[in-house]
Short mmCIF file of C-alpha atoms in Angstrom, two decimals:
data_model
loop_
_atom_site.label_atom_id
_atom_site.label_comp_id
_atom_site.label_asym_id
_atom_site.label_seq_id
_atom_site.Cartn_x
_atom_site.Cartn_y
_atom_site.Cartn_z
CA UNK A 132 0.00 0.00 0.00
CA UNK A 133 1.31 3.46 -0.85
CA UNK A 134 0.16 7.06 -1.09
CA UNK A 135 -0.86 7.62 -4.71
CA UNK A 136 -2.17 11.19 -4.76
CA UNK A 137 -3.30 14.13 -2.67
CA UNK A 138 -5.89 16.57 -4.01
CA UNK A 139 -6.40 19.92 -2.28
CA UNK A 140 -9.07 22.49 -3.07
CA UNK A 141 -9.54 25.58 -0.92
CA UNK A 142 -7.24 24.24 1.80
CA UNK A 143 -5.03 26.93 3.35
CA UNK A 144 -2.85 28.41 0.58
CA UNK A 145 -4.24 26.08 -2.13
CA UNK A 146 -7.18 28.13 -3.44
CA UNK A 147 -7.30 26.32 -6.79
CA UNK A 148 -7.62 22.57 -7.14
CA UNK A 149 -4.11 21.17 -6.81
CA UNK A 150 -3.15 17.51 -7.32
CA UNK A 151 0.08 15.98 -6.01
CA UNK A 152 0.93 12.65 -7.66
CA UNK A 153 3.19 10.38 -5.62
CA UNK A 154 4.97 7.47 -7.24
CA UNK A 155 6.27 4.39 -5.45
CA UNK A 156 9.56 4.96 -3.69
CA UNK A 157 10.81 8.05 -1.91
CA UNK A 158 9.15 11.34 -2.76
CA UNK A 159 10.26 14.68 -1.45
CA UNK A 160 8.52 18.03 -1.57
CA UNK A 161 11.01 20.86 -1.76
CA UNK A 162 10.64 24.58 -2.17
CA UNK A 163 11.47 27.96 -0.66
CA UNK A 164 10.14 29.20 2.65
CA UNK A 165 6.48 30.13 2.50
CA UNK A 166 5.59 28.06 -0.58
CA UNK A 167 3.20 25.70 1.29
CA UNK A 168 5.29 22.60 2.10
CA UNK A 169 3.96 22.47 5.65
CA UNK A 170 0.42 22.95 4.34
CA UNK A 171 0.78 19.69 2.41
CA UNK A 172 1.64 17.84 5.64
CA UNK A 173 -1.22 19.63 7.42
CA UNK A 174 -3.59 18.52 4.65
CA UNK A 175 -2.60 14.87 5.10
CA UNK A 176 -3.06 15.06 8.86
CA UNK A 177 -6.37 16.89 8.44
CA UNK A 178 -7.89 14.43 5.96
CA UNK A 179 -6.89 11.56 8.28
CA UNK A 180 -8.96 13.10 11.06
CA UNK A 181 -6.95 15.76 12.89
CA UNK A 182 -9.48 17.58 15.08
CA UNK A 183 -7.16 20.06 16.79
CA UNK A 184 -6.92 23.39 15.00
CA UNK A 185 -3.77 24.16 17.03
CA UNK A 186 -2.04 21.08 15.56
CA UNK A 187 -2.82 22.53 12.12
CA UNK A 188 -1.32 25.89 13.09
CA UNK A 189 -4.67 27.66 13.41
CA UNK A 190 -7.10 28.92 16.03
CA UNK A 191 -10.27 27.26 14.75
CA UNK A 192 -11.13 24.67 12.10
CA UNK A 193 -12.41 27.33 9.68
CA UNK A 194 -8.80 28.60 9.48
CA UNK A 195 -7.98 25.76 7.08
CA UNK A 196 -10.27 27.32 4.44
CA UNK A 197 -8.55 29.68 1.97
CA UNK A 198 -9.28 33.14 3.35
CA UNK A 199 -8.64 35.20 0.23
CA UNK A 200 -6.01 37.78 -0.71
CA UNK A 201 -6.01 41.29 -2.10
CA UNK A 202 -6.68 39.88 -5.58
CA UNK A 203 -8.74 36.75 -4.77
CA UNK A 204 -11.99 36.18 -2.97
CA UNK A 205 -12.16 33.67 -0.10
CA UNK A 206 -13.67 30.26 -0.86
CA UNK A 207 -16.61 28.68 0.94
CA UNK A 208 -15.14 25.29 1.77
CA UNK A 209 -11.93 23.30 2.01
CA UNK A 210 -11.65 19.80 0.61
CA UNK A 211 -8.79 17.32 0.69
CA UNK A 212 -8.77 13.86 -0.90
CA UNK A 213 -6.05 11.35 -0.12
CA UNK A 214 -5.84 8.33 -2.45
CA UNK A 215 -3.96 5.16 -1.53
CA UNK A 216 -3.19 2.35 -3.99
CA UNK A 217 -2.52 -1.39 -3.60
CA UNK A 218 -4.89 -1.56 -0.61
CA UNK A 219 -6.51 -4.92 -1.35
CA UNK A 220 -5.40 -7.42 1.25
CA UNK A 221 -3.70 -4.75 3.39
CA UNK A 222 -6.73 -2.86 4.69
CA UNK A 223 -9.42 -4.92 6.45
CA UNK A 224 -12.73 -5.47 4.60
CA UNK A 225 -11.56 -3.60 1.50
CA UNK A 226 -12.31 -5.09 -1.91
CA UNK A 227 -10.86 -2.16 -3.86
CA UNK A 228 -7.31 -1.67 -5.02
CA UNK A 229 -7.57 2.10 -4.44
CA UNK A 230 -9.09 3.83 -1.44
CA UNK A 231 -9.90 7.55 -1.45
CA UNK A 232 -10.47 9.37 1.84
CA UNK A 233 -12.08 12.81 1.54
CA UNK A 234 -12.76 15.46 4.15
CA UNK A 235 -14.68 18.69 3.65
CA UNK A 236 -15.37 21.61 5.95
CA UNK A 237 -17.63 24.58 5.24
CA UNK A 238 -17.46 28.12 6.61
CA UNK A 239 -20.52 27.51 8.80
CA UNK A 240 -18.55 24.79 10.63
CA UNK A 241 -20.27 21.78 9.09
CA UNK A 242 -18.04 19.06 7.75
CA UNK A 243 -18.13 15.58 6.31
CA UNK A 244 -15.93 12.56 5.67
CA UNK A 245 -16.14 10.32 2.63
CA UNK A 246 -14.65 6.93 1.91
CA UNK A 247 -14.55 6.18 -1.84
CA UNK A 248 -17.10 8.99 -2.25
CA UNK A 249 -19.56 7.45 0.26
CA UNK A 250 -20.43 9.42 3.38
CA UNK A 251 -18.89 7.92 6.51
CA UNK A 252 -17.89 8.75 10.07
CA UNK A 253 -14.44 9.61 11.36
CA UNK A 254 -14.60 6.38 13.39
CA UNK A 255 -14.94 4.39 10.14
CA UNK A 256 -11.71 5.93 8.84
CA UNK A 257 -9.90 5.29 12.13
CA UNK A 258 -11.09 1.66 12.12
CA UNK A 259 -9.98 1.22 8.50
CA UNK A 260 -6.47 2.57 9.12
CA UNK A 261 -5.91 1.11 12.60
CA UNK A 262 -2.70 -0.88 12.81
CA UNK A 263 -1.33 0.35 9.47
CA UNK A 264 0.88 3.13 10.83
CA UNK A 265 -1.21 5.68 8.95
CA UNK A 266 -3.20 8.23 10.91
CA UNK A 267 -3.21 11.81 12.14
CA UNK A 268 -0.96 10.98 15.10
CA UNK A 269 0.85 7.95 13.67
CA UNK A 270 4.57 7.64 13.09
CA UNK A 271 4.17 7.80 9.29
CA UNK A 272 3.63 11.58 9.40
CA UNK A 273 6.49 13.49 10.97
CA UNK A 274 6.23 17.26 10.84
CA UNK A 275 9.14 19.63 11.23
CA UNK A 276 10.69 19.31 14.68
CA UNK A 277 8.82 16.11 15.62
CA UNK A 278 11.82 13.82 15.20
CA UNK A 279 13.87 15.87 17.68
CA UNK A 280 10.88 15.93 20.02
CA UNK A 281 10.51 12.15 19.74
CA UNK A 282 14.18 11.51 20.47
CA UNK A 283 14.18 13.78 23.52
CA UNK A 284 10.78 12.70 24.87
CA UNK A 285 10.06 10.48 27.87
CA UNK A 286 9.99 6.70 27.38
CA UNK A 287 6.22 6.66 28.01
CA UNK A 288 5.69 9.09 25.12
CA UNK A 289 7.94 7.07 22.81
CA UNK A 290 6.03 3.93 23.67
CA UNK A 291 2.97 5.11 21.70
CA UNK A 292 5.06 5.36 18.52
CA UNK A 293 6.53 1.87 19.01
CA UNK A 294 3.09 0.40 19.76
CA UNK A 295 1.74 1.90 16.53
CA UNK A 296 4.73 0.52 14.59
CA UNK A 297 4.19 -2.91 16.13
CA UNK A 298 0.51 -2.82 15.16
CA UNK A 299 -0.97 -3.23 18.64
CA UNK A 300 -2.75 0.12 18.94
CA UNK A 301 -5.66 -1.34 16.96
CA UNK A 302 -6.15 -4.05 19.57
CA UNK A 303 -5.71 -1.61 22.45
CA UNK A 304 -8.45 0.53 20.90
CA UNK A 305 -10.74 -2.50 20.55
CA UNK A 306 -10.10 -3.42 24.19
CA UNK A 307 -10.89 0.13 25.32
CA UNK A 308 -14.15 0.09 23.32
CA UNK A 309 -15.15 -3.32 24.76
CA UNK A 310 -14.46 -2.13 28.34
CA UNK A 311 -16.53 1.00 27.71
CA UNK A 312 -19.46 -1.15 26.51
CA UNK A 313 -19.12 -3.40 29.57
CA UNK A 314 -19.23 -0.37 31.88
CA UNK A 315 -22.34 0.88 30.10
CA UNK A 316 -23.99 -2.53 30.46
CA UNK A 317 -23.06 -2.77 34.15
CA UNK A 318 -24.57 0.68 34.72
CA UNK A 319 -27.83 -0.58 33.19
CA UNK A 320 -28.01 -3.73 35.38
CA UNK A 321 -29.43 -1.93 38.44
CA UNK A 322 -32.17 -0.50 36.23
CA UNK A 323 -33.07 -4.02 35.12
CA UNK A 324 -33.19 -5.15 38.75
CA UNK A 325 -35.51 -2.20 39.54
CA UNK A 326 -37.87 -3.21 36.73
CA UNK A 327 -37.93 -6.86 37.91
CA UNK A 328 -38.59 -5.74 41.50
#
């Protein structure tokens, strides 16, 4: 499985529809300061479900929408589509060779996620990518300064990266969800006893 393309429209400095094609192997994005390299990384994190505007270098989620310039009007929504190829057999319950994840946000704050152009929830995307090393906080996306931060962080903080690389975060998430359901069920047991009484 590999990143095939990234399509941005109205996201940060990308007012016009812009498509980045990635080929297998190592791909680098280079350019002068201020050309939007960090915005490409932000777009990948955002489409994978980043919910913190601060992590995207903004104050609120509407800050990801192109805000206009002296010569251009602002746009009404931001949309990013990330396409991955060779997914069959790698991603669970996927019968397609290519998977496209899309996220949109509008100026009024409403947003949506799409998986192969079908509406879905953020949880569906997290479940699909769990254990693959791909995600908004996974080790596959390292922004500027994160490698130094990782090397100088506490062992407990580094553990999360190693667990993701080992593929056990998916199972830890499933365990957490199962325990939450058990707690909910146990909280309902006294109500059942009241009804029987």
